[in-house]
Structure formats: structure tokens, C-alpha cells
Coordinates of C-alpha atoms in Angstrom, one line a residue:
X787 CA 0.0 0.0 0.1
X788 CA 1.3 3.5 -1.0
X789 CA 2.0 5.8 1.9
X790 CA -0.3 8.8 2.1
X791 CA 1.6 11.7 0.7
X792 CA 2.6 14.4 3.0
X793 CA 2.0 18.1 2.7
X794 CA 4.6 20.3 1.1
X795 CA 4.5 22.4 4.4
X796 CA 5.7 19.2 6.4
X797 CA 8.6 18.6 4.2
X798 CA 9.7 22.2 4.3
X799 CA 9.3 22.1 8.1
X800 CA 11.6 19.1 8.2
X801 CA 14.1 20.7 5.8
X802 CA 14.2 24.0 7.8
X803 CA 14.7 22.1 11.0
X804 CA 17.5 20.2 9.4
X805 CA 19.0 23.5 8.1
X806 CA 18.8 25.1 11.6
X807 CA 20.0 22.1 13.5
X808 CA 23.8 23.2 13.4
X809 CA 22.8 26.7 14.4
X810 CA 20.7 25.2 17.2
X811 CA 23.4 23.1 18.4
X812 CA 25.7 26.1 18.5
X813 CA 23.1 28.1 20.3
X814 CA 22.7 25.4 22.8
X815 CA 26.4 25.2 23.5
X816 CA 26.5 29.0 23.7
X817 CA 23.6 28.7 26.0
X818 CA 25.3 26.2 28.2
X819 CA 28.4 28.6 28.3
X820 CA 26.1 31.5 29.3
X821 CA 24.5 29.5 31.9
X822 CA 27.7 28.3 33.3
X823 CA 29.2 31.8 33.3
X824 CA 26.0 33.1 34.9
X825 CA 26.3 30.4 37.5
X826 CA 29.9 31.2 38.1
X827 CA 29.1 34.9 38.4
X828 CA 26.2 34.0 40.7
X829 CA 28.5 31.9 42.9
X830 CA 31.3 34.6 42.8
X831 CA 28.7 37.1 43.9
X832 CA 27.6 34.9 46.7
X833 CA 31.1 34.4 47.9
X834 CA 31.8 38.1 47.7
X835 CA 28.7 39.0 49.7
X836 CA 29.6 36.3 52.3
X837 CA 33.0 37.8 52.7
X838 CA 31.6 41.3 52.9
X839 CA 29.0 40.2 55.6
X840 CA 31.8 38.9 57.7
X841 CA 34.2 41.9 57.0
X842 CA 33.5 43.5 60.6
X843 CA 34.2 40.3 62.3
X844 CA 37.3 39.6 60.2
X845 CA 38.6 43.1 61.0
X846 CA 37.8 42.4 64.9
X847 CA 39.5 39.0 64.7
X848 CA 42.4 40.3 63.0
X849 CA 42.8 43.2 65.4
X850 CA 42.6 40.6 68.3
X851 CA 45.5 38.6 66.7
X852 CA 47.5 41.7 66.2
X853 CA 46.9 42.9 69.8
X854 CA 47.9 39.5 71.0
X855 CA 51.2 39.6 69.1
X856 CA 51.9 43.1 70.6
X857 CA 51.1 41.9 74.1
X858 CA 53.2 38.9 73.7
X859 CA 56.3 40.9 72.7
X860 CA 55.6 43.3 75.8
X861 CA 55.1 40.4 78.2
X862 CA 58.5 38.9 77.5
X863 CA 59.9 41.9 79.7
X864 CA 57.2 42.2 82.4
X865 CA 55.8 38.8 82.8
X866 CA 57.7 38.3 86.3
X867 CA 56.3 41.6 87.6
X868 CA 52.6 41.1 88.4
X869 CA 51.9 44.7 89.0
X870 CA 53.5 45.8 85.8
X871 CA 51.9 42.9 83.9
X872 CA 48.4 43.8 85.2
X873 CA 48.9 47.5 84.5
X874 CA 49.8 46.5 80.9
X875 CA 46.6 44.7 80.6
X876 CA 44.5 47.4 82.0
X877 CA 46.1 49.9 79.6
X878 CA 45.4 47.6 76.7
X879 CA 41.8 47.1 77.6
X880 CA 41.1 50.7 77.9
X881 CA 42.7 51.4 74.4
X882 CA 40.5 48.6 72.9
X883 CA 37.0 48.8 74.3
X884 CA 35.7 46.2 71.9
X885 CA 37.5 43.5 74.0
X886 CA 36.2 42.6 77.5
X887 CA 39.2 40.6 78.9
X888 CA 42.9 40.1 78.5
X889 CA 45.3 38.2 80.5
X890 CA 48.6 36.2 80.8
X891 CA 48.6 32.5 81.4
X892 CA 51.8 30.7 82.5
X893 CA 52.6 27.3 81.2
X894 CA 51.5 25.8 84.6
X895 CA 48.0 27.1 84.0
X896 CA 48.3 30.0 86.5
X897 CA 46.9 33.4 85.1
X898 CA 49.4 35.7 87.1
X899 CA 48.0 38.9 85.6
X900 CA 44.9 40.0 83.9
X901 CA 42.3 42.8 83.6
X902 CA 40.7 41.0 86.5
X903 CA 43.1 41.8 89.2
X904 CA 43.1 38.3 90.5
X905 CA 45.1 35.2 90.2
X906 CA 43.3 32.2 88.6
X907 CA 44.3 28.6 88.0
X908 CA 43.3 27.4 84.6
X909 CA 45.3 24.2 84.5
X910 CA 42.2 22.1 84.9
X911 CA 40.3 24.1 82.3
X912 CA 38.9 22.2 79.2
X913 CA 41.3 22.7 76.3
X914 CA 44.4 24.0 78.2
X915 CA 46.1 20.7 77.9
X916 CA 45.6 20.9 74.1
X917 CA 47.3 24.4 73.8
X918 CA 50.1 23.2 76.0
X919 CA 50.7 20.1 73.8
X920 CA 50.5 22.3 70.6
X921 CA 51.2 25.8 71.5
X922 CA 49.8 28.0 68.5
X923 CA 47.3 30.5 67.8
X924 CA 43.7 29.2 68.6
X925 CA 40.2 30.4 68.7
X926 CA 37.5 29.1 71.0
X927 CA 34.2 29.7 72.3
X928 CA 33.1 30.2 76.0
X929 CA 29.3 30.5 76.6
X930 CA 30.0 32.0 80.0
X931 CA 33.4 33.6 80.4
X932 CA 35.0 33.0 83.9
X933 CA 35.7 36.8 84.4
X934 CA 33.2 38.6 82.1
X935 CA 30.4 36.2 82.5
X936 CA 29.5 36.8 78.8
X937 CA 29.4 34.5 75.9
X938 CA 32.8 35.2 74.2
X939 CA 35.2 34.4 71.6
X940 CA 38.7 33.6 73.1
X941 CA 41.8 34.3 71.1
X942 CA 44.9 32.6 72.5
X943 CA 48.4 33.4 71.4
X944 CA 51.7 31.7 72.8
X945 CA 54.3 33.9 74.2
X946 CA 57.8 32.6 72.9
X947 CA 61.2 33.5 73.9
X948 CA 63.0 31.9 70.8
X949 CA 62.0 28.3 71.2
X950 CA 61.1 28.5 74.9
X951 CA 57.4 28.7 75.7
X952 CA 56.8 31.5 78.3
X953 CA 52.9 31.4 78.5
X954 CA 49.8 32.4 76.6
X955 CA 48.1 35.7 76.0
X956 CA 44.4 35.4 76.1
X957 CA 41.9 38.2 74.7
X958 CA 38.1 37.9 74.9
X959 CA 35.6 39.2 72.3
X960 CA 32.0 39.3 73.4
X961 CA 29.5 37.8 71.0
X962 CA 27.2 40.7 71.6
X963 CA 29.7 42.9 70.0
X964 CA 30.9 40.5 67.4
X965 CA 27.3 39.7 65.9
X966 CA 27.3 39.7 62.2
X967 CA 25.2 42.4 60.6
X968 CA 23.1 41.6 57.5
X969 CA 21.1 43.9 55.2
X970 CA 17.3 43.8 55.3
X971 CA 16.9 41.8 52.1
X972 CA 19.4 39.1 53.3
X973 CA 17.7 38.9 56.5
X974 CA 14.3 38.4 54.8
X975 CA 15.9 35.7 52.5
X976 CA 17.0 33.5 55.4
X977 CA 20.7 34.0 54.6
X978 CA 23.0 32.6 57.3
X979 CA 26.7 33.6 58.0
X980 CA 29.0 31.5 60.3
X981 CA 32.7 31.6 61.4
X982 CA 34.7 28.5 61.9
X983 CA 38.0 27.8 63.4
X984 CA 40.6 25.4 62.1
X985 CA 39.1 22.5 64.0
X986 CA 35.6 23.1 62.6
X987 CA 34.1 24.7 65.7
X988 CA 31.6 27.3 65.1
X989 CA 32.8 30.6 66.5
X990 CA 30.0 32.9 65.6
X991 CA 26.7 33.0 63.5
X992 CA 23.9 35.6 62.9
X993 CA 21.3 33.0 63.9
X994 CA 23.0 31.9 67.1
X995 CA 25.2 29.0 67.9
X996 CA 22.3 26.6 68.8
X997 CA 20.4 27.0 65.5
X998 CA 23.3 27.3 63.1
X999 CA 23.7 23.6 62.6
X1000 CA 20.4 23.4 60.8
X1001 CA 21.8 25.7 58.0
X1002 CA 25.1 24.0 57.4
X1003 CA 26.0 21.1 55.4
X1004 CA 25.8 17.8 57.1
X1005 CA 29.6 17.0 57.0
X1006 CA 30.9 14.7 59.6
X1007 CA 33.9 16.7 59.9
X1008 CA 33.5 20.5 59.2
X1009 CA 37.1 20.8 58.6
X1010 CA 36.5 19.2 55.3
X1011 CA 34.4 22.3 54.5
X1012 CA 37.3 24.5 55.1
X1013 CA 39.2 22.8 52.4
X1014 CA 36.7 24.4 50.0
X1015 CA 38.0 27.9 51.0
X1016 CA 37.3 30.4 48.2
X1017 CA 34.8 28.0 46.6
X1018 CA 31.0 27.6 46.4
X1019 CA 29.1 24.3 46.4
X1020 CA 25.6 22.9 46.7
X1021 CA 24.5 20.6 49.3
X1022 CA 21.4 19.7 51.3
X1023 CA 21.1 20.8 55.0
X1024 CA 20.1 18.3 57.7
X1025 CA 16.5 19.7 57.2
X1026 CA 16.6 18.5 53.6
X1027 CA 16.8 22.0 52.0
X1028 CA 19.1 22.5 49.1
X1029 CA 21.4 25.6 49.6
X1030 CA 24.3 27.2 48.0
X1031 CA 27.4 27.4 50.5
X1032 CA 30.1 30.0 50.1
X1033 CA 33.4 29.4 52.0
X1034 CA 36.2 32.0 52.4
X1035 CA 39.3 32.4 54.7
X1036 CA 39.3 35.4 56.9
X1037 CA 42.3 34.4 59.1
X1038 CA 44.6 32.2 57.0
X1039 CA 45.0 28.8 58.3
X1040 CA 42.9 29.7 61.4
X1041 CA 39.3 31.0 60.8
X1042 CA 37.0 30.8 57.8
X1043 CA 33.5 32.2 57.1
X1044 CA 30.8 30.2 55.5
X1045 CA 27.7 31.6 53.9
X1046 CA 24.6 29.5 53.7
X1047 CA 22.2 30.9 50.9
X1048 CA 18.8 29.7 49.6
X1049 CA 19.2 28.5 46.1
X1050 CA 16.8 30.8 44.6
X1051 CA 18.4 33.8 46.3
X1052 CA 21.9 32.8 45.3
X1053 CA 21.1 32.3 41.7
X1054 CA 19.0 35.6 41.6
X1055 CA 21.9 37.5 43.0
X1056 CA 23.1 38.3 39.5
X1057 CA 19.9 37.8 37.6
X1058 CA 20.5 34.1 37.0
X1059 CA 16.8 33.7 36.5
X1060 CA 17.2 35.1 33.0
X1061 CA 18.8 31.9 32.0
X1062 CA 15.3 30.6 31.2
X1063 CA 15.1 33.1 28.4
X1064 CA 18.6 32.2 27.2
X1065 CA 17.5 28.6 27.1
X1066 CA 14.4 29.6 25.0
X1067 CA 16.7 31.3 22.4
X1068 CA 17.4 28.3 20.2
X1069 CA 13.6 27.4 20.3
X1070 CA 12.7 31.0 19.5
X1071 CA 15.3 31.0 16.6
X1072 CA 13.7 27.8 15.2
X1073 CA 10.2 29.0 15.5
X1074 CA 11.2 32.3 13.9
X1075 CA 12.9 30.6 11.0
X1076 CA 10.1 28.1 10.5
X1077 CA 7.5 30.8 10.6
X1078 CA 9.3 32.8 8.0
X1079 CA 9.9 29.9 5.8
X1080 CA 6.2 28.7 5.9
X1081 CA 5.2 32.3 5.3
X1082 CA 7.3 32.5 2.3
X1083 CA 6.2 29.1 1.1
X1084 CA 2.5 30.1 1.4
X1085 CA 3.1 33.5 -0.2
X1086 CA 5.3 32.3 -3.2
X1087 CA 4.1 28.7 -3.8
X1088 CA 1.0 27.4 -2.0
X1089 CA -1.4 30.2 -2.8
X1090 CA -0.4 30.0 -6.5
X1091 CA -0.8 26.1 -6.4
X1092 CA -4.3 26.5 -4.8
X1093 CA -5.1 28.9 -7.7
X1094 CA -3.9 26.4 -10.3
X1095 CA -5.6 23.6 -8.6
X1096 CA -8.9 25.4 -8.6
X1097 CA -8.5 26.4 -12.2
X1098 CA -7.9 22.7 -13.0
X1099 CA -10.9 21.4 -11.0
X1100 CA -13.1 24.0 -12.9
X1101 CA -11.6 22.8 -16.3
X1102 CA -12.5 19.2 -15.3
X1103 CA -16.0 20.2 -14.6
X1104 CA -16.5 21.7 -17.9
X1105 CA -15.4 25.4 -17.4
X1106 CA -13.1 26.7 -20.1
X1107 CA -12.2 30.1 -18.8
X1108 CA -8.4 30.8 -18.6
X1109 CA -6.6 31.9 -15.4
X1110 CA -7.0 35.8 -15.2
X1111 CA -3.7 36.4 -13.2
X1112 CA -1.4 35.0 -10.5
X1113 CA -0.6 38.2 -8.4
X1114 CA 2.9 38.4 -7.3
X1115 CA 3.8 34.9 -8.7
X1116 CA 7.3 33.9 -9.4
X1117 CA 8.5 33.5 -13.0
X1118 CA 8.0 29.7 -13.0
X1119 CA 4.4 30.0 -11.9
X1120 CA 3.8 32.7 -14.5
X1121 CA 5.0 30.2 -17.2
X1122 CA 2.8 27.6 -15.9
X1123 CA -0.1 30.1 -16.1
X1124 CA 0.7 30.9 -19.6
X1125 CA 1.0 27.2 -20.6
X1126 CA -2.4 26.5 -18.9
X1127 CA -4.1 29.4 -20.6
X1128 CA -2.8 28.2 -24.0
X1129 CA -4.0 24.8 -23.4
X1130 CA -7.5 26.1 -22.3
X1131 CA -7.7 28.2 -25.5
X1132 CA -6.7 25.4 -27.7
X1133 CA -9.1 22.8 -26.1
X1134 CA -12.0 25.2 -26.2
X1135 CA -11.5 25.9 -29.9
X1136 CA -11.2 22.2 -30.5
X1137 CA -14.4 21.6 -28.6
X1138 CA -16.3 24.2 -30.3
X1139 CA -15.1 22.9 -33.7
X1140 CA -16.1 19.4 -32.6
X1141 CA -19.7 20.7 -31.6
X1142 CA -20.1 22.4 -34.9
X1143 CA -19.0 19.1 -36.7
X1144 CA -21.4 17.1 -34.5
X1145 CA -24.3 19.5 -35.2
X1146 CA -23.5 19.4 -39.0
X1147 CA -23.4 15.4 -38.9
X1148 CA -26.6 15.3 -36.9
X1149 CA -28.4 17.5 -39.4
X1150 CA -27.1 15.5 -42.3
X1151 CA -28.0 12.3 -40.6
X1152 CA -31.4 13.5 -39.8
X1153 CA -31.9 14.6 -43.5
X1154 CA -30.8 11.2 -44.6
X1155 CA -33.3 9.5 -42.4
X1156 CA -35.9 12.0 -43.4
X1157 CA -35.4 11.4 -47.2
X1158 CA -35.3 7.7 -46.7
X1159 CA -38.5 7.7 -45.0
X1160 CA -40.1 9.9 -47.5
X1161 CA -38.9 7.6 -50.4
X1162 CA -40.1 4.4 -48.5
X1163 CA -43.4 6.0 -47.9
X1164 CA -43.6 6.8 -51.7
X1165 CA -42.8 3.2 -52.4
X1166 CA -45.4 2.2 -50.2
X1167 CA -47.9 4.4 -51.9
X1168 CA -46.9 2.9 -55.2
X1169 CA -47.4 -0.5 -53.9
X1170 CA -50.8 0.5 -52.6
X1171 CA -51.7 1.5 -56.1
X1172 CA -50.6 -1.9 -57.5
X1173 CA -52.5 -3.5 -54.6
X1174 CA -55.8 -2.1 -55.7
X1175 CA -55.3 -3.3 -59.2
X1176 CA -54.2 -6.9 -58.2
X1177 CA -56.7 -9.4 -59.5
X1178 CA -55.7 -12.6 -57.4
X1179 CA -55.8 -12.9 -53.7
X1180 CA -52.1 -14.3 -53.9
X1181 CA -51.0 -11.1 -55.4
X1182 CA -52.8 -8.9 -53.0
X1183 CA -51.4 -10.8 -50.0
X1184 CA -47.8 -10.6 -51.3
X1185 CA -48.2 -6.8 -52.1
X1186 CA -49.7 -6.3 -48.5
X1187 CA -46.8 -8.1 -46.9
X1188 CA -44.2 -6.1 -48.7
X1189 CA -46.1 -2.9 -48.1
X1190 CA -46.0 -3.7 -44.4
X1191 CA -42.3 -4.3 -44.4
X1192 CA -41.8 -1.1 -46.3
X1193 CA -44.0 0.8 -43.9
X1194 CA -42.0 -0.8 -41.0
X1195 CA -38.8 0.4 -42.5
X1196 CA -40.2 4.0 -43.0
X1197 CA -41.4 4.1 -39.4
X1198 CA -37.8 3.2 -38.1
X1199 CA -36.4 6.0 -40.1
X1200 CA -39.0 8.4 -38.9
X1201 CA -38.2 7.4 -35.4
X1202 CA -34.5 7.9 -35.9
X1203 CA -35.2 11.2 -37.4
X1204 CA -37.4 12.3 -34.4
X1205 CA -35.0 11.0 -31.7
X1206 CA -33.1 13.5 -29.8
X1207 CA -30.3 11.1 -29.1
X1208 CA -28.4 10.0 -32.2
X1209 CA -26.3 7.2 -30.5
X1210 CA -29.3 5.5 -28.7
X1211 CA -33.0 4.9 -29.5
X1212 CA -35.9 4.6 -26.9
X1213 CA -37.6 1.2 -27.3
X1214 CA -41.0 2.6 -26.1
X1215 CA -41.0 5.1 -28.8
X1216 CA -39.7 2.9 -31.6
X1217 CA -41.8 -0.2 -31.0
X1218 CA -44.8 1.9 -30.0
X1219 CA -44.8 3.5 -33.5
X1220 CA -44.2 0.1 -35.2
X1221 CA -47.3 -1.2 -33.5
X1222 CA -49.4 1.8 -34.2
X1223 CA -48.5 1.6 -38.0
X1224 CA -48.5 -2.3 -38.5
X1225 CA -50.9 -3.7 -36.1
X1226 CA -53.9 -2.1 -37.9
X1227 CA -56.2 -4.4 -40.0
X1228 CA -59.9 -4.6 -40.8
X1229 CA -62.3 -6.4 -38.5
X1230 CA -62.5 -10.1 -38.6
X1231 CA -66.0 -11.5 -38.9
X1232 CA -67.4 -8.2 -37.7
X1233 CA -65.1 -8.0 -34.5
X1234 CA -62.4 -5.3 -34.1
X1235 CA -58.9 -6.5 -33.6
X1236 CA -57.7 -5.4 -30.0
X1237 CA -54.0 -4.4 -29.7
X1238 CA -52.4 -4.7 -26.4
X1239 CA -48.9 -3.0 -26.3
X1240 CA -46.7 -2.7 -23.2
X1241 CA -43.1 -1.7 -23.8
X1242 CA -40.6 -0.9 -21.2
X1243 CA -38.6 2.3 -22.0
X1244 CA -34.9 1.1 -22.6
X1245 CA -32.2 3.0 -24.4
X1246 CA -30.6 0.7 -27.0
X1247 CA -27.8 1.3 -29.4
X1248 CA -28.7 2.0 -33.0
X1249 CA -27.3 -1.4 -34.3
X1250 CA -29.4 -3.4 -31.6
X1251 CA -32.4 -1.1 -31.9
X1252 CA -32.7 -1.3 -35.7
X1253 CA -32.4 -5.2 -35.6
X1254 CA -35.0 -5.4 -32.8
X1255 CA -37.3 -3.2 -34.8
X1256 CA -36.9 -5.5 -37.9
X1257 CA -37.7 -8.5 -35.7
X1258 CA -40.7 -6.8 -34.2
X1259 CA -41.9 -5.8 -37.6
X1260 CA -41.7 -9.4 -39.1
X1261 CA -43.1 -10.9 -35.9
X1262 CA -46.1 -8.4 -35.8
X1263 CA -46.8 -8.9 -39.6
X1264 CA -47.2 -12.6 -38.9
X1265 CA -49.4 -11.8 -35.9
X1266 CA -51.5 -9.5 -37.9
X1267 CA -51.6 -12.1 -40.8
X1268 CA -52.8 -15.0 -38.6
X1269 CA -54.9 -13.4 -35.9
X1270 CA -58.2 -15.1 -35.6
X1271 CA -61.3 -15.0 -33.5
X1272 CA -61.1 -17.3 -30.4
X1273 CA -64.2 -19.0 -29.0
X1274 CA -64.0 -17.1 -25.7
X1275 CA -63.2 -13.4 -26.6
X1276 CA -62.4 -10.9 -29.3
X1277 CA -59.3 -11.2 -31.7
X1278 CA -56.3 -9.8 -30.0
X1279 CA -52.7 -9.0 -30.8
X1280 CA -50.3 -8.4 -27.8
X1281 CA -46.8 -6.9 -27.9
X1282 CA -44.9 -6.9 -24.6
X1283 CA -41.2 -5.8 -23.9
X1284 CA -40.0 -6.2 -20.4
X1285 CA -36.7 -6.1 -18.6
X1286 CA -36.4 -9.0 -16.1
X1287 CA -32.7 -8.3 -15.3
X1288 CA -30.5 -5.3 -15.7
X1289 CA -29.0 -6.4 -18.9
X1290 CA -31.7 -8.6 -20.3
X1291 CA -34.7 -7.8 -22.5
X1292 CA -37.8 -10.3 -22.9
X1293 CA -39.9 -9.6 -26.2
X1294 CA -43.3 -11.3 -26.3
X1295 CA -45.7 -11.1 -29.3
X1296 CA -48.8 -13.2 -29.3
X1297 CA -52.0 -13.3 -31.3
X1298 CA -55.3 -15.2 -30.8
X1299 CA -56.2 -18.0 -33.1
X1300 CA -59.5 -19.1 -34.5
X1301 CA -61.9 -18.2 -37.4
X1302 CA -60.7 -15.9 -40.0
X1303 CA -62.7 -14.3 -43.1
X1304 CA -59.7 -14.1 -45.5
X1305 CA -58.6 -17.7 -45.8
X1306 CA -55.1 -17.0 -44.5
X1307 CA -54.6 -20.6 -43.6
X1308 CA -54.9 -21.6 -47.2
X1309 CA -52.2 -19.4 -48.3
X1310 CA -48.4 -20.2 -47.7
X1311 CA -45.8 -17.5 -48.3
X1312 CA -42.9 -19.9 -48.4
X1313 CA -41.6 -19.0 -44.8
X1314 CA -39.6 -15.9 -45.9
X1315 CA -40.7 -14.0 -42.7
X1316 CA -39.6 -16.8 -40.5
X1317 CA -36.1 -17.0 -42.1
X1318 CA -35.8 -13.1 -41.8
X1319 CA -36.8 -13.5 -38.1
X1320 CA -34.1 -16.2 -37.6
X1321 CA -31.5 -13.8 -39.2
X1322 CA -32.6 -11.0 -36.8
X1323 CA -32.4 -13.4 -33.9
X1324 CA -28.8 -14.3 -34.7
X1325 CA -27.9 -10.8 -34.9
X1326 CA -29.4 -10.0 -31.6
X1327 CA -27.5 -13.2 -30.2
X1328 CA -30.9 -14.2 -28.4
X1329 CA -33.0 -17.3 -28.0
X1330 CA -36.6 -17.7 -29.0
X1331 CA -39.5 -19.7 -27.7
X1332 CA -42.7 -20.5 -29.7
X1333 CA -45.8 -21.7 -27.8
X1334 CA -48.9 -22.8 -29.9
X1335 CA -52.3 -23.8 -28.5
X1336 CA -55.8 -24.0 -30.2
X1337 CA -56.5 -20.4 -29.0
X1338 CA -53.1 -18.6 -29.0
X1339 CA -49.8 -18.3 -30.8
X1340 CA -47.0 -16.9 -28.7
X1341 CA -43.6 -15.8 -29.9
X1342 CA -41.1 -15.0 -27.2
X1343 CA -37.3 -13.7 -27.6
X1344 CA -34.8 -13.2 -24.8
X1345 CA -31.5 -11.3 -25.5
X1346 CA -28.9 -9.3 -23.7
X1347 CA -28.6 -5.5 -24.0
X1348 CA -25.5 -4.7 -26.0
X1349 CA -23.1 -1.9 -24.7
X1350 CA -23.3 1.3 -26.7
X1351 CA -19.8 2.0 -28.2
X1352 CA -19.7 5.6 -29.1
X1353 CA -16.5 5.3 -31.1
X1354 CA -17.8 2.8 -33.6
X1355 CA -19.8 3.7 -36.6
X1356 CA -23.3 2.3 -36.5
X1357 CA -24.5 0.1 -39.3
X1358 CA -27.1 1.6 -41.6
X1359 CA -30.4 0.4 -42.1
X1360 CA -29.6 -0.6 -45.6
X1361 CA -26.7 -2.8 -44.3
X1362 CA -29.2 -4.5 -41.9
X1363 CA -31.8 -4.9 -44.6
X1364 CA -29.2 -6.2 -47.0
X1365 CA -27.9 -8.7 -44.6
X1366 CA -31.5 -9.9 -43.8
X1367 CA -32.1 -10.4 -47.4
X1368 CA -29.0 -12.3 -48.1
X1369 CA -29.8 -14.5 -44.9
X1370 CA -33.4 -15.1 -46.2
X1371 CA -32.2 -15.9 -49.7
X1372 CA -29.9 -18.6 -48.3

């Protein structure tokens, strides 16, 4: 089975899509690059804003580290003098009001001098053993400072005399003073900023030390997070929220800041939401290209094809008007229009000439039928004159039979002359005229001969119609010749043509039998009529049935309707009659 043809629009759409595919791939690659760049910009912006949010805390911690370094250098000279040491601490605290405590701790854990003016033993304090084992700069958190009673960040720095550990300088920064300020938009966006030390301990957060864990990545060791310093990454919090995390170092090797940002806020920070429009660009390019191509196809091709198709359809339905114009058509369609118009004009002229030839042929043929009919009627009139002068019954009967045949032929030509269709003849009109012309005869024994005629209207070709008319004429002549008066009714001649099937005709001609007044049964014509009827039956390619009873004689013929061939030349009545005469002579 052949596949259903597709529309030209479908093919063009496929070709345009194929042509734009490389550009689409390039656009997709560029789009991916733009998206990646936008994502990098967004992450860089998040990182920068995170560092900016912790800038005050960074400055404060760096100041504490620097102050610790200065105090360590001064303490190398006055550590043994408790009064001088305490005075140093007091002067420092007055010069740096952002700090709430400063003190010196000896290696044995005794705080010999501090801003608290009291000696304290910290040897058993948590974390002291660690700094003794590994003396270095450390940061820790004390929720309740031993001296200040506040939640503080403790910066501890070792005091060294070359390779000898002399003790530690401890400086406390209150959380209340070191709170991380955020702008209004970031506060509304649920942005969280937190500071970590090298061990992964949270030093400070804008949401508090107790709640910050719900906003941080669920890393088993937060020191792994510090390894991503200067980077951003995506992860889910313990609460299942996906967030963007930015990590940056504010005290190299010691303290880092981490920013926890909602994903939509982070991507919107540099307008990353516009990436949706960037992704739509290849699709928009394809739709635009396809739309322009289809518009051009309709404008330059389809509408002109529709005009040509409409013109061809009208031409097939019989209209012979040329195409007026194809507005704005390309040169190729203009050439098609010119060729179509030339074809229409040539065919229209040829059809007009054919119509004139047909009318002329019809007129000539009608004239031939008219003249033949007149000649046959003239012959019948001459035979009628001889009939009046005939002296013997045999001569009169022969002349009457010949006269009926001549009159039958004349009636056929008259029917052909009056028929509106020259290729077919209506059986109802043809046989009806024959019956009206040939079935008339004088009363028999004073009784009028009744004629019953029932003819189905069927269109037959001229060849078959003429042959059928000859057969009817001969059979009707025999019926008129041998009709008699039956014992139970008037003399009757019946002619019936029916159509039992679509392509079959059935002819039935019958007459009553009985007494006559002309001695017909004493006369024998030699069977010429029967031989003619056999010849006509062979031409019809039919079969006959004859039924004889004491009161009726029935002649029946069944034959198939022949197809009308318009291209073939029909036989003339003279040809038919000549063949019948030869068949009868044989």
C-alpha cells in the first residue's frame, strides 16, 4: 500500500529544522556556556557577599590577633612583675573597648596577671592541655566567661622567647559585640553567615550557635568544608533544604567564614533567572525561522498552487475560462499560467469545432433519415396503387406483406429522425410507432382486432435497436396475418417488452387463433418471414420460444442488452436490410 503523501509544509518544516540544526546546536552550546558563566558569576557574587557580611568580624579578629602579638612581645619583659603585667593589661583594655578581657597564662596554668586583678588557676580548664601540647594561635568559644560572665570568643596566642614557651596571651571578644550584621533583604531571604576555626568549631553566627547547625552542610567533619575555601558548592542541610554554600578564609589557616544561601536567592543575586530566556533562544530561533519559511512558502508557492488547482478543477467540471492572473507569482508559476491558458484556449477551440462538426453531422443524418422515410413512404404508396389493381388474392397478399415491411422501415427511419439522441433509441417510442403503424387491420367476422402494447422504456444502441425493430416488424406482420377470433373473446394482438434483469430484455408477441374471413390458412408464403426473423435473432444473439395452442400463438425472444460504443460507426439500415435479405435468400 502506498504511503499517504505528506503536505509540502511538512517537508519544508523538516528541511528547515535540518538546516537550523547546526545553528541550534551552536546556540545550545553557547547557552550552556552562558548558563555556566551566569552560574559562576552568581557563585562569585555569593562568595563576595559572604566575605562582605563577615568583614567587620574579620577586622575584629585580625585586631585581636595583632593585639595578642603586641602583648606577647611586651610580656616577655614584664611577665615576672605582676603589678606591671596587670597594668599593661589594663592599659590595653582601655585602648581597645571592643574587648572585655585580656590576661597572661603561665605554662603551669596560672593566670598571673589580667584585667581582672586576680590570680586564677586554669590548669584544669577544658582545652588547656591541648594548647600546652600544641602551642599555637587558637580560637575558641566560651558561653560563660570566667571573668566577664558573657558568651565570648577567646583568642589565645603563645608567648615565646625564641624556642622557649613563656605562656599564653588570652583576649576575649563578646558575642554581643561581634554579631554579624546583614542587610534587610538578606535577613528576609534567610541567609546564614557563620565563622569556623581550624578544628571546625563554630565561633559565631547571625542566627545563634544553637540554631546554626540546621543551615550548614551535614559534613561529619566540618574541617572538610574549610578545604573548599574560596569556593561555592551545593548541598542539602540536615533539614533537607538544598542551599548554596560559600566558604572563604578570613584568618589564613585559622578562621573561615561560610555563607549558607537559599538556592533561589543565590541564583537571583546576579539575575541568573534570565537563563530561562537564554535557554528559550534556540527554540525561538527555530520557531522564527520556521515561521518565515512557511510564510514564504505560502506567499510564493502554496497560494499559487491553490489557484492552479482550482482552475484545473473547474476545467475538469467543464469550465473553459483561462486564469486571469497570479498576483505576485514567481516567473516559474507565470510560465505555468501561460501554458495552462494556452491549453485552455486550444481545447476550447477544438471543442467548439467538434460541436459544430457534431451539429452538422446530426443535421445531415436527420436529413438522410427524413429522405429515406419519404422514399419508403412513396414506395409504399406505389405498392398500394398496385394492390388496388391486383386481381388474385395471392398477389394482393404478397403486396400487402411487402407494403407492411416497407412501412415498417419507413417508421424506423421516422423514429430515428425524431430521436433527440443519435447514438441510442428508446424502445418505447420505436416499438410503439411500429405497433401503431403495422398492427392495424380490418375487423374479422365483424369483430375489431384489439391491440395490447406494453413496452418498457430502454435505451438501445442503433445497431441493436434497428435489428430489434426488424424482428418486431416481421413478428408483428405474422401476428396480424394469422390473428383469428377465439371462441371465448375478441381477436387480440399483444406486444410486450420487459426487462427481467438489468442487462436482459424479453420480447413477447402473441395473437389469438380461431376463425378468419380471408382464408389465411389456405395461403403459404414460403416461410420468408420466418427466415428473416431467424436472421434478426442471430444478430441479437438471443434465444426464441414458440408456444402454440388452439387459441393462441406466442412468440418470445430473450436477449442481452449490448453496450453502446460511441467510437464505432453504427450500421445503416440498408446494411441491416441487405444482410437480412441475403440470410433469407440463403
